[in-house]
Short mmCIF file of C-alpha atoms in Angstrom, two decimals:
data_model
loop_
_atom_site.label_atom_id
_atom_site.label_comp_id
_atom_site.label_asym_id
_atom_site.label_seq_id
_atom_site.Cartn_x
_atom_site.Cartn_y
_atom_site.Cartn_z
CA MET A 293 9.96 -6.19 25.59
CA TYR A 294 12.59 -3.75 26.75
CA ILE A 295 14.48 -1.12 24.80
CA LYS A 296 18.02 -1.10 26.14
CA LEU A 297 20.57 1.27 24.71
CA PHE A 298 23.76 1.62 26.66
CA ASN A 299 27.51 1.53 26.30
CA GLU A 300 28.50 -1.87 27.60
CA ARG A 301 32.18 -1.01 27.97
CA ASN A 302 31.45 1.92 30.28
CA ALA A 303 28.57 0.32 32.16
CA THR A 304 28.93 0.82 35.91
CA LEU A 305 27.62 -1.10 38.86
CA SER A 306 24.95 1.55 39.44
CA THR A 307 23.75 1.02 35.87
CA ILE A 308 23.31 -2.72 36.49
CA ILE A 309 21.46 -2.02 39.74
CA ASP A 310 19.13 0.36 37.91
CA LEU A 311 18.42 -2.32 35.31
CA LEU A 312 17.59 -4.89 37.96
CA ARG A 313 15.37 -2.42 39.81
CA LEU A 314 13.44 -1.62 36.62
CA ASP A 315 13.12 -5.30 35.79
CA LEU A 316 11.52 -5.97 39.16
CA ALA A 317 9.29 -2.92 38.85
CA SER A 318 8.13 -3.89 35.38
CA THR A 319 6.00 -6.71 36.79
CA LYS A 320 3.88 -4.07 38.50
CA THR A 321 3.29 -2.07 35.34
CA ASN A 322 1.22 -4.75 33.62
CA ASN A 323 -1.91 -3.48 35.33
CA ILE A 324 -1.34 0.10 34.16
CA GLN A 325 -3.25 0.65 30.93
CA LYS A 326 -2.18 4.10 29.74
CA PRO A 327 1.24 4.17 28.09
CA GLU A 328 2.11 7.53 29.58
CA ASP A 329 1.41 6.14 33.07
CA ARG A 330 3.70 3.20 32.41
CA LEU A 331 6.45 5.48 31.23
CA LYS A 332 6.10 7.65 34.33
CA PHE A 333 6.19 4.57 36.54
CA CYS A 334 9.41 3.28 34.98
CA SER A 335 12.54 5.17 35.86
CA VAL A 336 14.33 7.01 33.08
CA ILE A 337 18.02 7.56 33.59
CA PRO A 338 19.28 10.96 32.30
CA LEU A 339 21.47 10.79 29.20
CA SER A 340 23.91 13.36 30.51
CA SER A 341 24.73 11.60 33.76
CA ARG A 342 25.11 7.93 32.82
CA PRO A 343 26.22 5.78 29.93
CA LEU A 344 22.78 4.19 30.02
CA LEU A 345 20.56 6.10 27.61
CA TYR A 346 17.18 4.85 28.63
CA ILE A 347 15.16 1.77 29.42
CA PHE A 348 11.41 1.46 29.69
CA GLN A 349 8.69 -1.01 28.91
CA LEU A 350 6.22 -0.34 26.10
CA PRO A 351 2.72 -1.70 26.61
CA THR A 352 1.26 -4.63 24.68
CA MET A 353 4.60 -5.57 23.17
CA VAL A 354 4.93 -9.17 22.07
CA SER A 355 7.85 -11.17 20.75
CA VAL A 356 7.59 -11.52 17.01
CA PRO A 357 10.51 -12.80 14.89
CA GLY A 358 12.13 -9.80 13.25
CA ASP A 359 9.91 -7.38 15.14
CA VAL A 360 12.67 -5.57 17.00
CA THR A 361 12.11 -2.08 18.37
CA THR A 362 15.30 -0.05 18.32
CA VAL A 363 16.28 3.47 17.34
CA ALA A 364 17.37 2.10 13.95
CA THR A 365 14.03 0.42 13.23
CA THR A 366 11.96 3.38 14.43
CA PHE A 367 13.59 6.78 13.96
CA GLY A 368 16.14 5.37 11.52
CA ALA A 369 13.41 3.95 9.27
CA MET A 370 11.51 7.23 9.39
CA LEU A 371 14.63 9.21 8.53
CA LEU A 372 15.54 7.01 5.56
CA GLY A 373 11.96 7.09 4.29
CA THR A 374 11.90 10.87 4.55
CA CYS A 375 15.19 11.27 2.68
CA PHE A 376 14.00 8.98 -0.11
CA GLY A 377 10.66 10.75 -0.22
CA CYS A 378 12.32 14.16 -0.51
CA SER A 379 14.38 12.95 -3.48
CA LEU A 380 11.19 11.72 -5.16
CA THR A 381 9.62 15.11 -4.50
CA GLY A 382 12.42 16.67 -6.53
CA LEU A 383 11.56 14.31 -9.40
CA VAL A 384 7.90 15.28 -9.14
CA PHE A 385 8.81 18.95 -9.42
CA VAL A 386 11.05 18.37 -12.46
CA GLN A 387 8.34 16.33 -14.18
CA CYS A 388 5.78 19.05 -13.49
CA VAL A 389 8.01 21.65 -15.13
CA LEU A 390 8.53 19.37 -18.13
CA TYR A 391 4.81 18.72 -18.41
CA TYR A 392 3.84 22.38 -18.54
CA LYS A 393 6.58 23.06 -21.09
CA LEU A 394 5.86 20.10 -23.36
CA TYR A 395 2.06 20.09 -23.26
CA PRO A 396 0.72 23.66 -23.15
CA GLY A 397 -2.29 22.59 -25.21
CA ASP A 398 -3.56 19.92 -22.81
CA TYR A 399 -7.05 20.10 -21.41
CA ALA A 400 -7.49 22.46 -18.47
CA TRP A 401 -8.63 19.66 -16.17
CA THR A 402 -5.41 17.71 -16.86
CA LYS A 403 -3.30 20.76 -16.04
CA PHE A 404 -5.30 21.30 -12.87
CA LEU A 405 -4.85 17.64 -11.90
CA VAL A 406 -1.09 17.95 -12.28
CA PHE A 407 -1.06 21.10 -10.14
CA VAL A 408 -3.17 19.49 -7.40
CA VAL A 409 -0.98 16.38 -7.32
CA TRP A 410 2.16 18.55 -7.09
CA ALA A 411 0.64 20.66 -4.29
CA LEU A 412 -0.40 17.57 -2.34
CA ASP A 413 3.00 16.00 -2.83
CA LEU A 414 4.70 19.14 -1.52
CA THR A 415 2.31 19.18 1.45
CA HIS A 416 3.11 15.53 2.13
CA THR A 417 6.84 16.29 2.10
CA ILE A 418 6.38 19.10 4.63
CA LEU A 419 4.35 16.79 6.87
CA ILE A 420 6.86 13.93 6.90
CA ILE A 421 9.74 16.35 7.53
CA THR A 422 7.74 17.81 10.42
CA THR A 423 7.14 14.30 11.73
CA VAL A 424 10.84 13.42 11.72
CA TRP A 425 11.78 16.79 13.23
CA THR A 426 9.30 16.33 16.07
CA SER A 427 10.36 12.75 16.76
CA VAL A 428 14.12 13.14 16.46
CA ILE A 429 14.87 16.78 17.34
CA THR A 430 12.03 18.14 19.48
CA ASN A 431 11.79 14.92 21.53
CA TYR A 432 15.55 14.44 21.77
CA ASN A 433 16.58 13.21 25.22
CA LYS A 434 12.91 12.52 25.97
CA PRO A 435 12.54 8.73 25.68
CA GLU A 436 9.16 8.93 27.42
CA ASN A 437 7.84 10.57 24.21
CA MET A 438 9.06 7.81 21.91
CA ASP A 439 5.60 6.24 21.81
CA ILE A 440 3.85 9.51 20.92
CA ILE A 441 2.67 9.97 17.33
CA PRO A 442 3.19 13.49 15.93
CA PRO A 443 -0.07 14.94 14.52
CA ALA A 444 1.70 15.62 11.21
CA LEU A 445 2.10 11.87 10.72
CA GLY A 446 -1.64 11.34 10.85
CA LEU A 447 -2.23 14.09 8.31
CA SER A 448 0.40 12.58 5.97
CA VAL A 449 -1.63 9.36 5.81
CA ALA A 450 -4.66 11.28 4.55
CA VAL A 451 -2.60 13.23 2.00
CA THR A 452 -1.09 9.97 0.71
CA ALA A 453 -4.59 8.58 0.25
CA ALA A 454 -5.70 11.73 -1.58
CA ILE A 455 -2.83 11.45 -4.08
CA THR A 456 -3.44 7.76 -4.70
CA PHE A 457 -7.16 8.42 -5.15
CA LEU A 458 -6.54 11.05 -7.84
CA VAL A 459 -4.03 8.85 -9.66
CA HIS A 460 -6.31 5.83 -9.52
CA CYS A 461 -9.21 7.85 -10.89
CA PHE A 462 -7.01 9.12 -13.72
CA PHE A 463 -6.06 5.60 -14.78
CA ALA A 464 -9.62 4.37 -14.31
CA ASN A 465 -10.77 7.04 -16.74
CA ARG A 466 -8.08 5.91 -19.16
CA ILE A 467 -9.34 2.33 -18.94
CA ARG A 468 -12.86 3.58 -19.61
CA LYS A 469 -11.71 5.36 -22.76
CA LEU A 470 -9.80 2.35 -24.00
CA MET A 471 -12.44 -0.27 -23.31
CA LYS A 472 -15.39 2.07 -23.94
CA THR A 473 -17.19 0.66 -20.93
CA TRP A 474 -17.42 1.21 -17.17
CA TYR A 475 -17.55 -2.41 -16.01
CA ILE A 476 -13.89 -2.34 -14.90
CA ALA A 477 -13.35 1.38 -14.39
CA ALA A 478 -16.34 1.79 -12.04
CA PRO A 479 -15.19 -0.87 -9.51
CA VAL A 480 -11.70 0.66 -9.57
CA VAL A 481 -13.12 4.07 -8.63
CA VAL A 482 -15.26 2.53 -5.88
CA LEU A 483 -12.29 0.67 -4.38
CA ALA A 484 -10.16 3.81 -4.62
CA PHE A 485 -12.85 5.77 -2.75
CA PHE A 486 -12.99 3.16 0.02
CA ARG A 487 -9.22 3.37 0.28
CA LEU A 488 -9.51 7.14 0.76
CA PHE A 489 -12.28 6.65 3.32
CA THR A 490 -10.27 4.16 5.41
CA ALA A 491 -7.25 6.46 5.30
CA CYS A 492 -9.31 9.34 6.66
CA ILE A 493 -10.50 7.11 9.52
CA SER A 494 -6.90 6.08 10.20
CA THR A 495 -5.86 9.73 10.31
CA SER A 496 -8.60 10.59 12.81
CA GLU A 497 -7.66 7.63 15.00
CA ILE A 498 -3.95 8.52 14.92
CA ILE A 499 -4.72 12.06 16.03
CA ARG A 500 -7.15 10.82 18.70
CA LEU A 501 -5.02 8.02 20.19
CA LYS A 502 -1.66 9.84 19.93
CA HIS A 503 0.35 6.68 20.74
CA TYR A 504 1.81 3.98 18.50
CA SER A 505 1.11 1.32 21.11
CA LEU A 506 -2.60 2.15 21.02
CA PHE A 507 -2.81 2.44 17.24
CA ILE A 508 -1.43 -1.08 16.67
CA ARG A 509 -4.28 -2.66 18.63
CA PRO A 510 -6.86 -4.69 16.63
CA TYR A 511 -8.86 -1.51 16.21
CA PRO A 512 -7.89 0.71 14.49
CA ALA A 513 -5.08 -1.46 13.10
CA TRP A 514 -7.42 -3.34 10.76
CA ILE A 515 -8.64 -0.04 9.30
CA PHE A 516 -5.12 0.92 8.31
CA THR A 517 -4.51 -2.60 6.99
CA SER A 518 -7.64 -2.38 4.84
CA GLY A 519 -6.57 0.94 3.37
CA VAL A 520 -3.10 -0.21 2.34
CA THR A 521 -4.52 -3.49 1.00
CA LEU A 522 -7.05 -1.62 -1.13
CA SER A 523 -4.32 0.66 -2.47
CA ALA A 524 -2.18 -2.29 -3.57
CA SER A 525 -5.18 -4.15 -4.98
CA VAL A 526 -6.36 -1.21 -7.10
CA GLU A 527 -2.86 -0.66 -8.50
CA ILE A 528 -2.54 -4.34 -9.41
CA ILE A 529 -5.97 -4.34 -11.06
CA ILE A 530 -5.14 -1.24 -13.13
CA THR A 531 -1.74 -2.54 -14.23
CA THR A 532 -3.03 -6.02 -15.09
CA THR A 533 -6.01 -4.66 -17.04
CA MET A 534 -3.87 -2.28 -19.07
CA VAL A 535 -1.25 -4.91 -19.90
CA ILE A 536 -3.83 -7.52 -20.96
CA PHE A 537 -5.78 -5.03 -23.05
CA LEU A 538 -2.70 -3.69 -24.82
CA GLY A 539 -1.47 -7.21 -25.45
CA THR A 540 -4.65 -7.98 -27.40
CA ARG A 541 -4.26 -4.84 -29.55
CA LYS A 542 -1.14 -6.00 -31.39
CA THR A 543 -1.30 -5.95 -35.19
CA GLY A 544 0.67 -7.40 -38.07
CA PHE A 545 2.89 -4.31 -38.34
CA ALA A 546 6.22 -4.52 -36.56
CA ASN A 547 6.46 -0.75 -36.08
CA MET A 548 3.01 -0.53 -34.55
CA ASN A 549 3.73 -3.50 -32.29
CA HIS A 550 6.84 -1.65 -31.14
CA ILE A 551 4.66 1.24 -29.95
CA ILE A 552 2.29 -1.13 -28.18
CA ASN A 553 5.22 -2.92 -26.53
CA SER A 554 6.50 0.47 -25.37
CA LEU A 555 3.10 1.23 -23.83
CA ILE A 556 3.11 -2.12 -22.06
CA LEU A 557 6.61 -1.46 -20.75
CA TYR A 558 5.66 2.02 -19.48
CA THR A 559 2.58 0.56 -17.80
CA LEU A 560 4.60 -2.12 -16.04
CA GLU A 561 7.32 0.30 -14.96
CA THR A 562 4.96 2.92 -13.55
CA GLY A 563 2.53 0.47 -11.98
CA SER A 564 4.75 -2.31 -10.66
CA ILE A 565 7.09 -0.06 -8.64
CA SER A 566 4.32 1.66 -6.69
CA ALA A 567 2.50 -1.65 -6.22
CA PHE A 568 5.68 -3.35 -4.98
CA VAL A 569 6.45 -0.65 -2.39
CA THR A 570 2.83 -0.65 -1.21
CA VAL A 571 2.81 -4.43 -0.79
CA ALA A 572 6.19 -4.31 0.98
CA SER A 573 4.87 -1.67 3.38
CA LEU A 574 1.79 -3.81 4.03
CA ILE A 575 3.90 -6.90 4.77
CA CYS A 576 6.13 -4.99 7.18
CA TRP A 577 3.05 -3.57 8.90
CA LEU A 578 1.55 -7.04 9.34
CA ILE A 579 4.62 -8.83 10.67
CA MET A 580 6.62 -5.98 12.27
CA ARG A 581 4.11 -3.39 13.43
CA HIS A 582 6.00 -2.71 16.66
CA ASN A 583 8.66 -0.86 14.70
CA LEU A 584 8.34 1.78 11.99
CA ILE A 585 9.93 0.13 8.98
CA PHE A 586 6.51 0.01 7.34
CA LEU A 587 6.16 3.75 7.90
CA GLY A 588 9.44 4.53 6.16
CA MET A 589 8.12 2.72 3.08
CA HIS A 590 4.71 4.35 3.43
CA PHE A 591 6.35 7.78 3.17
CA ALA A 592 7.42 6.94 -0.40
CA ILE A 593 4.03 5.69 -1.65
CA ALA A 594 2.54 9.12 -2.34
CA LYS A 595 5.63 10.23 -4.27
CA LEU A 596 5.72 7.07 -6.38
CA TYR A 597 2.07 7.53 -7.37
CA ALA A 598 2.68 11.17 -8.28
CA ASN A 599 5.69 10.23 -10.41
CA SER A 600 3.67 7.45 -12.02
CA LEU A 601 1.02 9.92 -13.17
CA LEU A 602 3.52 12.49 -14.45
CA ALA A 603 5.67 9.89 -16.21
CA THR A 604 2.59 8.63 -18.03
CA LEU A 605 1.71 12.13 -19.19
CA ASN A 606 5.25 13.11 -20.19
CA THR A 607 5.97 10.02 -22.31
CA ARG A 608 3.24 10.92 -24.81
CA LYS A 609 5.59 13.16 -26.81
CA ARG A 610 7.94 10.31 -27.59
CA LEU A 611 5.11 7.93 -28.39
CA ARG A 612 3.59 10.46 -30.78
CA ILE A 613 6.89 10.70 -32.64
CA ASP A 614 7.05 6.91 -32.85
CA ARG A 615 3.48 6.88 -34.14
CA MET A 616 4.29 9.34 -36.94
CA TYR A 617 7.37 7.35 -37.90
CA SER A 618 5.50 4.05 -37.93
CA SER A 619 2.65 5.55 -39.97
CA GLU A 620 5.11 6.63 -42.67
CA ARG A 621 6.69 3.20 -42.73
CA ASP A 622 3.29 1.50 -42.96
CA GLN A 623 2.19 3.76 -45.84
CA ASN A 624 5.40 2.99 -47.69
CA GLY A 625 4.77 -0.69 -47.15
CA VAL A 626 1.23 -0.47 -48.53
CA SER A 627 2.35 1.54 -51.57
CA ALA A 628 4.97 -1.14 -52.27
CA GLY A 629 2.24 -3.74 -52.52
CA LEU A 630 2.57 -5.36 -49.09
CA PRO A 631 -0.61 -6.93 -47.62
CA TYR A 632 -2.69 -4.66 -45.39
CA SER A 633 -5.63 -5.57 -43.18
CA GLY A 634 -8.16 -2.81 -42.66
CA GLY A 635 -9.33 -4.47 -39.44
CA ASN A 636 -6.04 -3.58 -37.82
CA LYS A 637 -6.76 0.13 -38.16
CA SER A 638 -9.53 0.08 -35.57
CA ARG A 639 -7.31 -1.84 -33.16
CA VAL A 640 -4.47 0.62 -33.49
CA SER A 641 -6.71 3.66 -33.16
CA VAL A 642 -7.85 2.47 -29.76
CA CYS A 643 -4.27 2.38 -28.52
CA PHE A 644 -3.69 5.93 -29.74
CA LEU A 645 -6.09 7.09 -27.05
CA LEU A 646 -3.24 6.48 -24.62
CA ILE A 647 -1.10 9.14 -26.27
CA ALA A 648 -3.88 11.59 -27.03
CA ARG A 649 -4.56 14.63 -24.88
#
């Protein structure tokens, strides 16, 4: 597969000759294993002297429908993912400020968790900006470096895994409190740990190999695939478990059911978005791994998980107000002689764990 970027209207005869010469020479590069050797073997035409920008052959490229390697699908995808990620970082910061203002009496470990997630998210933002700067600015007019992976990119994968691990453990602990058992929470923590472990391996391999064309080979590609798959699976398990459990906690009181419906809606909103983006990134990685569209989506995963955690913590104020209002309505209903089932009280009290400290 060739990357050809040139101005067709201003193409000269010498440009066409250069293309033919490179096409003939490319048959000799198949026996060269190292990508940097292939790039040195293929001629690179200077940007300043010709309308042809560059043309070279990347190793181990195959024709896959939709798997097109261009500046738009590589650097463009990274740039868009970074811009979107930076906007989500702003939301994380705002939610952190709101959290510390609204909940000064929270447990110290919860405050520390929020601080760690914010610090990791900020670190992740710095890393992805560094990645784009290195790829687009530092390596400008250096097409031979297009296949090189910046070290900051490898570190961003590990930071993403660290954020998702903390968020998954937080929700696993919430499931444990609700269900008063570890038989679902424990497997979630184990899967989250394996996701973190595979991400660390992926980071080490990215830093060691230093080239995209080497990283997409069967190994270590399956390690990265396993990590993203585990991340999506854990998020789906957590969201499904919470929704099913809350659905079984509904009572005969309309006001209380309104609170439970609100909890279900918050769970779906915070869980489905991060799960959807993770699955979309996984699909793009599986079918279009020769471009970086999957990476642009992967940049947003850490920020979505951080916002998911903070949104869950910050919505407790509103739910507490709804709880007080519904309690007053229920007491008025009982005093008016309406039927009341004492068994519902235990069901409702379990759900209040979600809005407790």
